[in-house]
XYZ file of C-alpha atoms in Angstrom:
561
model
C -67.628 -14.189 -40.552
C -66.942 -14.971 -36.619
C -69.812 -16.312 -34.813
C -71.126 -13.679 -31.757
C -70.282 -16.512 -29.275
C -66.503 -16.451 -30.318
C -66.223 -13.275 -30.591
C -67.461 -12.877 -26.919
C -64.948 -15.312 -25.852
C -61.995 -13.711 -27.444
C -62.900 -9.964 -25.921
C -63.137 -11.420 -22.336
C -59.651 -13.314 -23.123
C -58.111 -9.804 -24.349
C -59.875 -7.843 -21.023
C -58.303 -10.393 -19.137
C -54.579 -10.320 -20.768
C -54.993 -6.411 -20.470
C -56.107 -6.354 -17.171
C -52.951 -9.076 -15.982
C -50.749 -6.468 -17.821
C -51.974 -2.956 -15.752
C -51.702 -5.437 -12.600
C -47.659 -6.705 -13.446
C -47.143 -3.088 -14.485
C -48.372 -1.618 -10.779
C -46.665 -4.446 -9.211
C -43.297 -3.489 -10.927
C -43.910 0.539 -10.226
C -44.550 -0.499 -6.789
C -41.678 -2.461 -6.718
C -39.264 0.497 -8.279
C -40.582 2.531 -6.156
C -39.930 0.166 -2.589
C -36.694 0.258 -4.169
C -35.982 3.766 -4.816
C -38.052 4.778 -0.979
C -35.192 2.168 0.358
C -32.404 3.428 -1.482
C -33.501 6.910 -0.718
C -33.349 5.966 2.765
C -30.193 4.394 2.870
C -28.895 8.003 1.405
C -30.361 9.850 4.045
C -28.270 8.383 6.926
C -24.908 8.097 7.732
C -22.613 6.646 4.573
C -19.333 7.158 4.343
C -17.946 7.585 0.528
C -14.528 6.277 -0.240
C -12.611 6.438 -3.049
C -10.995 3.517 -2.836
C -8.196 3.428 -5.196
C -9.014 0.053 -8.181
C -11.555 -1.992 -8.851
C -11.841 -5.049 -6.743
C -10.971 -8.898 -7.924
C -12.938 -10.345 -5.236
C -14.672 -9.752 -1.894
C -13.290 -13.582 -0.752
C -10.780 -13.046 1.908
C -8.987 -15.909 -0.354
C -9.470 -14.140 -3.401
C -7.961 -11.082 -2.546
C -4.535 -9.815 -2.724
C -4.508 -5.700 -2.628
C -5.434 -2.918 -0.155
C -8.063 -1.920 -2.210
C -9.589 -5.069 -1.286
C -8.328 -5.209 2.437
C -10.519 -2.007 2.564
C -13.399 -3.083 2.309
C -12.905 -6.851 2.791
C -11.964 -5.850 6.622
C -15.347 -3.811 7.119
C -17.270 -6.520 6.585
C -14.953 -9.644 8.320
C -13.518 -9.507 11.443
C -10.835 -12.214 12.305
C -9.801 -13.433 15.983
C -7.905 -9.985 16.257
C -9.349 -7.122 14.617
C -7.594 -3.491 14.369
C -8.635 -0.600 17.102
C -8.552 2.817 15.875
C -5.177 3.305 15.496
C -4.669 0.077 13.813
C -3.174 -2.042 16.742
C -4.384 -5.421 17.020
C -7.251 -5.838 19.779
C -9.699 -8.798 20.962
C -11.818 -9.208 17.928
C -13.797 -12.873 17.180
C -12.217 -13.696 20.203
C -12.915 -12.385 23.881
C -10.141 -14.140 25.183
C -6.423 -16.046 24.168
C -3.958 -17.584 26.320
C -0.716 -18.757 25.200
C 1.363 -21.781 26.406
C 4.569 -21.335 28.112
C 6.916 -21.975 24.975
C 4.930 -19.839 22.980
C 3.783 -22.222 20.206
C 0.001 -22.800 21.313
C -2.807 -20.294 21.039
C -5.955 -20.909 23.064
C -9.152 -18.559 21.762
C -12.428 -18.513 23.570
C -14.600 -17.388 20.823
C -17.136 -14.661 22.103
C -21.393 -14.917 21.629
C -21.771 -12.981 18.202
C -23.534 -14.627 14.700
C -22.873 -14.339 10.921
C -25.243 -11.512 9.430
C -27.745 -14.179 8.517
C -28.150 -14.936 12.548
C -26.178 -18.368 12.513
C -23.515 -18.499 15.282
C -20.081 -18.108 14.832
C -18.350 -21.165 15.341
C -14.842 -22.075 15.917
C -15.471 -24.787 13.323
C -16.032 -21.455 10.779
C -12.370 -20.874 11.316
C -11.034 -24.135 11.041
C -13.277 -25.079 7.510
C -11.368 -20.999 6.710
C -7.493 -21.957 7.348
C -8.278 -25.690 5.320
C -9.981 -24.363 2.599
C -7.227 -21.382 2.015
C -4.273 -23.552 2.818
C -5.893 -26.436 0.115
C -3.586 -26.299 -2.746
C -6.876 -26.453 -4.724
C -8.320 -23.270 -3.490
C -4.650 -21.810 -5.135
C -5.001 -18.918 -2.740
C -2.287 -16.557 -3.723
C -1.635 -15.453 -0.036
C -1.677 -18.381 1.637
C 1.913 -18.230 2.465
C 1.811 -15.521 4.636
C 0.482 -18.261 7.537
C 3.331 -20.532 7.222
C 4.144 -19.421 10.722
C 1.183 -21.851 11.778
C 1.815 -26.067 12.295
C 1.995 -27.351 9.016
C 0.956 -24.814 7.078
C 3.340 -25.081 4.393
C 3.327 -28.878 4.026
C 0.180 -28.309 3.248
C -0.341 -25.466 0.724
C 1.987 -27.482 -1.103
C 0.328 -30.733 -1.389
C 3.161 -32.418 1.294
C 0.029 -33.322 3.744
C -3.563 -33.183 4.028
C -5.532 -30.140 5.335
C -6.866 -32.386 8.273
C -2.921 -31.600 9.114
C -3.597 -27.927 9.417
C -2.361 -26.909 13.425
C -6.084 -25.331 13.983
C -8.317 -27.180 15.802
C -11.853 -26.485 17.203
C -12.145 -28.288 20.732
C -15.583 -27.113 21.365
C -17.830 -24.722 19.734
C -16.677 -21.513 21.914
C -13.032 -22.852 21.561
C -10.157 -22.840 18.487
C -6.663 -23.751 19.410
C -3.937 -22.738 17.283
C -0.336 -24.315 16.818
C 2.921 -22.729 15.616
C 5.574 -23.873 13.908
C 8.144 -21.561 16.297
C 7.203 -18.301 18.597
C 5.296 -15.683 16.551
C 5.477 -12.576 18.496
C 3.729 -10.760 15.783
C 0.724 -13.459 15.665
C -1.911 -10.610 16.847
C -1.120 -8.620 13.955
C -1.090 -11.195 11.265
C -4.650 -12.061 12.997
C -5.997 -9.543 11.976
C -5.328 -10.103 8.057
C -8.118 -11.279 5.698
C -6.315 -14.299 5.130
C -6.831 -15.263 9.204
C -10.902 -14.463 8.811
C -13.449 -16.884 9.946
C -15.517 -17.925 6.732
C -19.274 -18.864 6.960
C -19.095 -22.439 6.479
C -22.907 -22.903 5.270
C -22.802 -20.268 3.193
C -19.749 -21.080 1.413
C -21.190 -24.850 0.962
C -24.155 -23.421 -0.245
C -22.773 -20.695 -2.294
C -20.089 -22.183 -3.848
C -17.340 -19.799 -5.153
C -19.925 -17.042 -5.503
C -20.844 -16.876 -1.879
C -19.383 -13.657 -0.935
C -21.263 -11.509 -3.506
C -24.568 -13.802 -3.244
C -25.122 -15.101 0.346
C -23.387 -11.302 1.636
C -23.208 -12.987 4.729
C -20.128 -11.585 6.720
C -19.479 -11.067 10.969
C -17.898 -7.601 11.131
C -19.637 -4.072 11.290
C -20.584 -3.913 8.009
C -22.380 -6.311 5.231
C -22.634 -6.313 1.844
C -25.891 -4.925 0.381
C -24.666 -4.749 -3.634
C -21.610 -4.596 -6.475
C -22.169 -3.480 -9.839
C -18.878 -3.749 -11.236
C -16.173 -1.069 -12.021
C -18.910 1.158 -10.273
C -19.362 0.467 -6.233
C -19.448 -1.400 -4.048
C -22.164 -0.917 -1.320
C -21.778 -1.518 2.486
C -25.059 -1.321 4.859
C -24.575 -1.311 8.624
C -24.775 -5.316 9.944
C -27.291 -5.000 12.540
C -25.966 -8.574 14.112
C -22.717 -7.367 14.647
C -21.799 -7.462 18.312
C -20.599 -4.016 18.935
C -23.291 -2.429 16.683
C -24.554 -0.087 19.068
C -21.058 1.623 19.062
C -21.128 1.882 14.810
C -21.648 5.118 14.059
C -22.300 5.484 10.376
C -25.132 3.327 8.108
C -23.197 2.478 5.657
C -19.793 2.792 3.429
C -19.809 3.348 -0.498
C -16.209 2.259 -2.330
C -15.572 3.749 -5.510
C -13.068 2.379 -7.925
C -11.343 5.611 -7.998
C -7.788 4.698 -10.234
C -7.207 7.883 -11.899
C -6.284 10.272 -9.257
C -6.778 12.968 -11.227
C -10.533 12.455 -11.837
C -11.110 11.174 -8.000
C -9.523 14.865 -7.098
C -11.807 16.093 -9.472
C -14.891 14.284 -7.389
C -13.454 14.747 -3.994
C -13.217 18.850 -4.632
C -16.902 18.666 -6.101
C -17.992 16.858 -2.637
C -18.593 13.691 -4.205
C -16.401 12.255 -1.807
C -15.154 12.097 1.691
C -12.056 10.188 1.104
C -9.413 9.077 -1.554
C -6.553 6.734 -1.091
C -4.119 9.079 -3.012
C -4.003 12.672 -3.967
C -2.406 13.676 -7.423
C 0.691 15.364 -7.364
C -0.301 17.328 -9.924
C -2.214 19.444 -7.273
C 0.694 19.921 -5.104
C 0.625 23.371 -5.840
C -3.322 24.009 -5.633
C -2.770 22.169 -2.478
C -0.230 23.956 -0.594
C -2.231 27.463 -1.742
C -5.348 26.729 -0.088
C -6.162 26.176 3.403
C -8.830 23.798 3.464
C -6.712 21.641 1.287
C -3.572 22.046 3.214
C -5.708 20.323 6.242
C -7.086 17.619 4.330
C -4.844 16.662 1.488
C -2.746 14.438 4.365
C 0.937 13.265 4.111
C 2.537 10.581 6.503
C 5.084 7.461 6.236
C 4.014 4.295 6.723
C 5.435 0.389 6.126
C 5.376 0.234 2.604
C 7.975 -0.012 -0.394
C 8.137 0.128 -4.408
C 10.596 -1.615 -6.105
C 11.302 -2.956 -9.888
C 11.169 -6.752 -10.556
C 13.558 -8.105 -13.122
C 12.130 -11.074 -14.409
C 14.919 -13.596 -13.191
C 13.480 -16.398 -15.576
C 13.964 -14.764 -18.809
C 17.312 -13.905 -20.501
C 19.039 -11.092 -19.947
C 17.698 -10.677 -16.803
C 19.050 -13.888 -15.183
C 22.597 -12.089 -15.471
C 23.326 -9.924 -11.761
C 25.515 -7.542 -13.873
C 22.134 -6.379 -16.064
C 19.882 -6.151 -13.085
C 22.642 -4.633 -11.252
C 23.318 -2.019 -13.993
C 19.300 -1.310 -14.326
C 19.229 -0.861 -10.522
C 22.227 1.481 -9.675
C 21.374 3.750 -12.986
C 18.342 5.363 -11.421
C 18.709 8.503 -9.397
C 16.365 8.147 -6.747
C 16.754 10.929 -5.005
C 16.290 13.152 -8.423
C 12.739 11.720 -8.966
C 11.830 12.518 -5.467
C 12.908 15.544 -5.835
C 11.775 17.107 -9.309
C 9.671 14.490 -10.484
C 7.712 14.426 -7.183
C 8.787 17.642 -5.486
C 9.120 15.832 -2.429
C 5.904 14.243 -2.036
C 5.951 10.663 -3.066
C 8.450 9.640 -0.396
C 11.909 8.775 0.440
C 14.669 6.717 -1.704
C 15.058 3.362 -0.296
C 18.264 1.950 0.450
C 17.203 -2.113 1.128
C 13.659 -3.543 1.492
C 13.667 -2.797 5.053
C 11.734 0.252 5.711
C 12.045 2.684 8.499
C 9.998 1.498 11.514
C 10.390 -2.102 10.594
C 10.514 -4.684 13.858
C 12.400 -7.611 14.729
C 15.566 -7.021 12.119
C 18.704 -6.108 11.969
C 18.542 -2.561 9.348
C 22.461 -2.636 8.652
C 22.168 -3.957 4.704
C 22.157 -1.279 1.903
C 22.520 -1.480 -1.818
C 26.724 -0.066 -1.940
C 26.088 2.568 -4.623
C 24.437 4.581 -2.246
C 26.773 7.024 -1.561
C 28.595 6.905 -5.362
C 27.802 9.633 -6.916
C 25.306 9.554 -9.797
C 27.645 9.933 -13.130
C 30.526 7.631 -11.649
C 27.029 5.241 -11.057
C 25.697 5.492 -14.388
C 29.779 4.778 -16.275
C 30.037 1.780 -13.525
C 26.346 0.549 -14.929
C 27.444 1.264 -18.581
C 30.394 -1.003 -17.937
C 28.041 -3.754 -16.445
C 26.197 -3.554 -19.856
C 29.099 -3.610 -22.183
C 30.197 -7.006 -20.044
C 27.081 -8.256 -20.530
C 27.274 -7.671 -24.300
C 25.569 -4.692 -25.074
C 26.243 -0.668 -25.866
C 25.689 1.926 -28.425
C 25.284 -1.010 -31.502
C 23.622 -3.771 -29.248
C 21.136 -1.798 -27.445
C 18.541 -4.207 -24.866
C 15.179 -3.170 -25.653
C 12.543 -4.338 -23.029
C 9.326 -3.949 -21.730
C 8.488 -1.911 -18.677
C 5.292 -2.774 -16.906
C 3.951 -0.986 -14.663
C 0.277 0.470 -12.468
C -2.301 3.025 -14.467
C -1.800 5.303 -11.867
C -0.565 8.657 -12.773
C 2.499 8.460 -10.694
C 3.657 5.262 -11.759
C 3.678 6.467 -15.445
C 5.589 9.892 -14.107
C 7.903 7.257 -12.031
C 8.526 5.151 -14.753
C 8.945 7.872 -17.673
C 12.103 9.292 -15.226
C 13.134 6.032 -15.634
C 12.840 5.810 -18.817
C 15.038 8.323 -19.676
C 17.553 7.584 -17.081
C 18.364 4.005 -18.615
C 18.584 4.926 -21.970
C 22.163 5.981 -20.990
C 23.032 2.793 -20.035
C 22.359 1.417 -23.840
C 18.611 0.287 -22.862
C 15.394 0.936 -24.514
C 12.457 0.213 -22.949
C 8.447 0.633 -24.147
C 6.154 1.485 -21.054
C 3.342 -0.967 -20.543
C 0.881 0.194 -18.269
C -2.488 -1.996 -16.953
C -4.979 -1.812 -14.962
C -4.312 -2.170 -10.995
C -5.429 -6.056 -10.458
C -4.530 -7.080 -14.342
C -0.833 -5.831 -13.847
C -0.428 -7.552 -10.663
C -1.609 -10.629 -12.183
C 0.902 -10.208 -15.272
C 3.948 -9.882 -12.535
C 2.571 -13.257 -11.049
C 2.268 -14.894 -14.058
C 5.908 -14.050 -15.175
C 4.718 -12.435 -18.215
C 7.263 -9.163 -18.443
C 10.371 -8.289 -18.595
C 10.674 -5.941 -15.439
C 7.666 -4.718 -13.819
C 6.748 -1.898 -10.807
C 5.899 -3.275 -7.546
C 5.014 -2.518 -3.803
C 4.558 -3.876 -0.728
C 2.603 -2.512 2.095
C 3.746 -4.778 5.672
C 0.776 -7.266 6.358
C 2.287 -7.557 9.871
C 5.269 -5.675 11.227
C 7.880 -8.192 11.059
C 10.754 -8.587 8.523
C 9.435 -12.302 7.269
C 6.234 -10.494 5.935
C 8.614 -8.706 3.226
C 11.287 -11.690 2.927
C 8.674 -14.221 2.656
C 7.911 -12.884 -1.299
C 11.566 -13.961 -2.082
C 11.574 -17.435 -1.167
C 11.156 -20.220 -3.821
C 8.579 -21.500 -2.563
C 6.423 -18.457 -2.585
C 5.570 -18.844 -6.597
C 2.873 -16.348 -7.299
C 3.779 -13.954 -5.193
C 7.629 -13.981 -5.384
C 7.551 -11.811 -8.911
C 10.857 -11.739 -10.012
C 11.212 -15.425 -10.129
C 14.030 -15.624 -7.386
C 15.341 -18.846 -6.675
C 18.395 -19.365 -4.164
C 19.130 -22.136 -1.465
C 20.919 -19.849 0.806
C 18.238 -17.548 0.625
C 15.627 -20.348 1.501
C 17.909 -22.193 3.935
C 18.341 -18.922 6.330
C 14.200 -18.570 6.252
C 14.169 -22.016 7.674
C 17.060 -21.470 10.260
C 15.492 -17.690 11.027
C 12.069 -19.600 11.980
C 14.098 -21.832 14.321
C 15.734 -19.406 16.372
C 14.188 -18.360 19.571
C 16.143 -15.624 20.604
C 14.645 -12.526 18.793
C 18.210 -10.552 18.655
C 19.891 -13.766 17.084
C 17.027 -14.024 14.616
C 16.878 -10.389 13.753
C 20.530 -10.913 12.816
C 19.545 -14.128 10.188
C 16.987 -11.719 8.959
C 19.274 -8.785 8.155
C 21.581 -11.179 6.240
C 18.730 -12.102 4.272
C 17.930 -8.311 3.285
C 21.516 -8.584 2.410
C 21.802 -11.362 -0.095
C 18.711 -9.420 -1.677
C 20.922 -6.653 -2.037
C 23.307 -8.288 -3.511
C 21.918 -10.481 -5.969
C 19.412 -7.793 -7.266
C 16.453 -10.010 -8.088
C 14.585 -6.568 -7.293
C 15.983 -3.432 -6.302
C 13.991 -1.468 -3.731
C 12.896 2.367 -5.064
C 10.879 4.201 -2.602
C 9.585 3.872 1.729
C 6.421 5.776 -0.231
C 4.593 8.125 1.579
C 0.741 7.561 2.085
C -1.344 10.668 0.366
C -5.045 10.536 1.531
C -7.355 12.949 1.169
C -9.900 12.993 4.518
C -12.901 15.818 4.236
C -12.995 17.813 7.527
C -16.147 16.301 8.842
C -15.434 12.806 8.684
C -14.067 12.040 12.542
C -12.447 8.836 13.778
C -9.463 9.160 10.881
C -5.844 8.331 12.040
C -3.057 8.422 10.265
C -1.003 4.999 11.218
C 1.638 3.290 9.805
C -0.580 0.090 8.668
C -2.445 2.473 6.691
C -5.349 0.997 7.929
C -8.313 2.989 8.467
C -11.803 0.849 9.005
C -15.041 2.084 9.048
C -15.920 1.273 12.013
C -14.552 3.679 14.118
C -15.812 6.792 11.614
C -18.604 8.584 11.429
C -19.474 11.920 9.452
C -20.192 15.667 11.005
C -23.442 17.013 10.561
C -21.895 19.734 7.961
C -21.499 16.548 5.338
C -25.846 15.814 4.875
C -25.615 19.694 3.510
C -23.210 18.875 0.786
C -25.293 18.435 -2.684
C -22.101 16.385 -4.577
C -22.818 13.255 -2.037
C -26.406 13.312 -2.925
C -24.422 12.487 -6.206
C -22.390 9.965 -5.504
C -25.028 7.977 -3.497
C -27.752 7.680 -6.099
């Protein structure tokens, strides 16, 4: 039997453990509730709701390699340049530049503004950026695209230390850039992720995680969360400089792949934007007015094309990848497949409205009519050592978006006259892109949408050097050696000229073929104002804001718990 005494003692210890539990269980309703009150809050004002096209890899400006990305990446950043409404480059991190008479040094005055933690910007922040992406062991996929700048190349690929980068911060208000050669087109690339300041303390602090933990950023918006293959969460950065002239609170991205079920949410008000509408609704679309108005259609610097994988037999023969190119009828997929919607056949990898080249190179079955085409292809194949008893059989990867699987059905069908059989792999967005850099296919779906509107930002993915990025594998001296002289050229007509022959040995040697200048297909809700269409394709946040018709619409209550 238990003494009175101990029995006391173990009654006050069980009032005590009761009463710790009724006091951790208020704290945590309290706390669900602060936390529902804020999210409520953050519901009620202005947020923008994007579908935003894949899921994505990273929120580092060197981590990233998509549009998806650039999306919401360039909310949140803002580089030396930053994009105006319209997409043209204007003063950004910088109030001021100057440029030295032969063009190949960049003076920035960096203007009064802080991180979103309150620590200054610094000019340092952008020198610590352009090392740490140009290290070769950061392994930054893009960091190619700034081989215009001193040294840049040398060292990305080990040749010289990053101390030998040509950025340098003389003072803390001022970074001094040096080129290689002129760069016209320097604004523009400026404003690409790759060209963003990073926070230097938080990224030391951090480590590789310090974009989705420290959320520390210097443009209009700032990350507030990211649950995976779900959203991602932008809240207004009350430290930005131009704050006052932000309209909305915030900007939700959804991971919105299948077109077909982000048409599905965008008709149900669920969202106020999608990067692409299906073309399965082509019809729905045209028949109803509100659609006709928002569903929006409009060219802009971007182009597909099919890698052949130029390290792995057969494709290292020109007559298989020739025969695979010129067998596909273009202009028949545009038409039926796409009833005129996805865009227009391309003829090179120069698209229309492309800068600074000469546009005379195009592939020279162009105007061949499709069945003499397909028996010149057949005759490739037989060369090559296959026909009706030796058929190729391949793989085909390509995107998980519904019109690359129509695309590359046509395809399909269209090559199996030319003795080849192929199986369709398709992937998710970021893991397909990541098979196509890793060399693992056989031919694989591409595109390109211009990071800057020069010709190098398309020719630069063809160069040996280029590795990750340069899919098919393509490896050719000539091609390399007129890079090098096209950089050295001041004249801009001469060099368009050494760019154009460039396009041309592409054309020629077929280590891609070019399918589609692709159309962009957004879909824009009436009430969200500050929307252009551009040929960037670049529409930030920043210069949006949403009607007062969108706080009545129940679906975003939806979407934004």
């Amino acid at each position: 039997m238990r003494s009175s005494r101990r029995a006391s003692a173990i009654a006050a210890k069980r009032q005590n453990f009761t009463l710790t539990i009724m006091w951790l269980s208020f704290v945590s309703v309290v706390a669900v509730a602060a936390m529902a009150l804020a999210s409520n809050a953050f519901a009620q004002g202005k947020i923008l709701i994007r579908g935003n096209g894949a899921e994505p890899g990273s929120l580092d400006p060197h981590r990233a390699t998509g549009s998806w990305e650039n999306n919401i990446i360039g909310d949140m950043f803002m580089g030396l340049y930053t994009e105006d409404v319209n997409a043209r480059p204007i003063l950004g991190a910088a109030e001021s530049a100057t440029t030295s008479p032969d063009g190949k040094t960049w003076t920035f005055k960096i203007r009064n503004h802080t991180w979103s933690d309150g620590v200054p910007v610094k000019a340092s922040d952008f020198v610590f950026a352009f090392r740490r992406i140009l290290d070769p062991k950061t392994a930054a996929e893009y960091a190619k695209v700034l081989s215009p700048i001193k040294n840049a190349s040398a060292v990305s690929e080990g040749k010289m230390p990053v101390t030998a980068v040509g950025v340098k911060a003389i003072d803390d208000k001022t970074l001094v850039i040096e080129l290689e050669k002129t760069a016209p087109y320097l604004p523009e690339l400026l404003t690409h992720y790759t060209t963003f300041p990073l926070p230097e303390h938080a990224v030391k602090k951090f480590g590789e995680r310090w974009s989705r933990e420290s959320k520390t950023s210097n443009g209009p918006f700032m990350l507030e969360s990211w649950r995976p293959n779900d959203r991602v969460v932008l809240k207004k950065n009350p430290k930005f400089y131009d704050a006052a002239n932000v309209k909305l609170d915030g900007v939700v991205f959804f991971p919105t792949q299948d077109d077909d079920a982000a048409f599905r949410r965008y008709s149900a008000g669920e969202l106020d934007m999608h990067e692409r509408w299906p073309i399965a609704e082509l019809a729905r679309i045209q028949k109803d007015p509100v659609l006709t108005k928002e569903a929006r259609k409009y060219p802009y610097l971007l182009v597909t094309y099919t890698n052949f994988n130029n390290t792995r037999k057969p494709f290292n023969d020109v007559r298989v990848r020739r025969a695979l190119a010129m067998s596909v009828d273009r202009q028949t997929i545009a038409d039926k497949v796409f009833r005129g919607a996805l865009g227009i056949p391309a003829t090179s990898f120069f698209m229309p409205g492309m800068a600074n080249a000469d546009m005379s190179a195009s592939v020279d079955w162009v105007k061949t009519p499709y069945p003499e085409r397909v028996k010149q292809a057949q005759a490739l194949m037989q060369a090559a050592g296959y026909g009706p008893a030796n058929r190729l059989k391949a793989t085909f990867n390509i995107g998980a978006t519904a019109d690359a699987r129509r695309q590359a059905v046509a395809i399909q069908a269209m090559w199996k006259q030319i003795f080849v059989d192929i199986e369709l792999v398709a992937q998710d967005t970021a893991v397909h892109y990541k098979t196509l850099q890793t060399k693992n296919y056989d031919i694989g779906q591409a595109g390109w949408i211009m990071d800057y509107n020069d010709a190098k930002n398309i020719l630069y993915l063809f160069l040996t050097t280029t590795k990750e990025q340069n899919y098919s594998g393509y490896a050719n001296p000539e091609f390399d050696a007129l890079m090098a002289k096209s950089d050295a050229e001041p004249d801009a007509v001469k060099r368009g000229k050494i760019l154009g022959q460039m396009n041309a040995l592409l054309v020629r040697d077929v280590p891609a073929v070019p399918n589609f200048y692709q159309f962009e297909r957004k879909l824009v809700k009436s009430y969200v104002k500050g929307f252009t269409e551009n040929t960037r394709s670049i529409q930030r946040s920043r210069w949006m804001d949403l009607g007062p018709e969108a706080a009545s619409i129940p679906g975003r209550q939806n979407s934004l718990r």
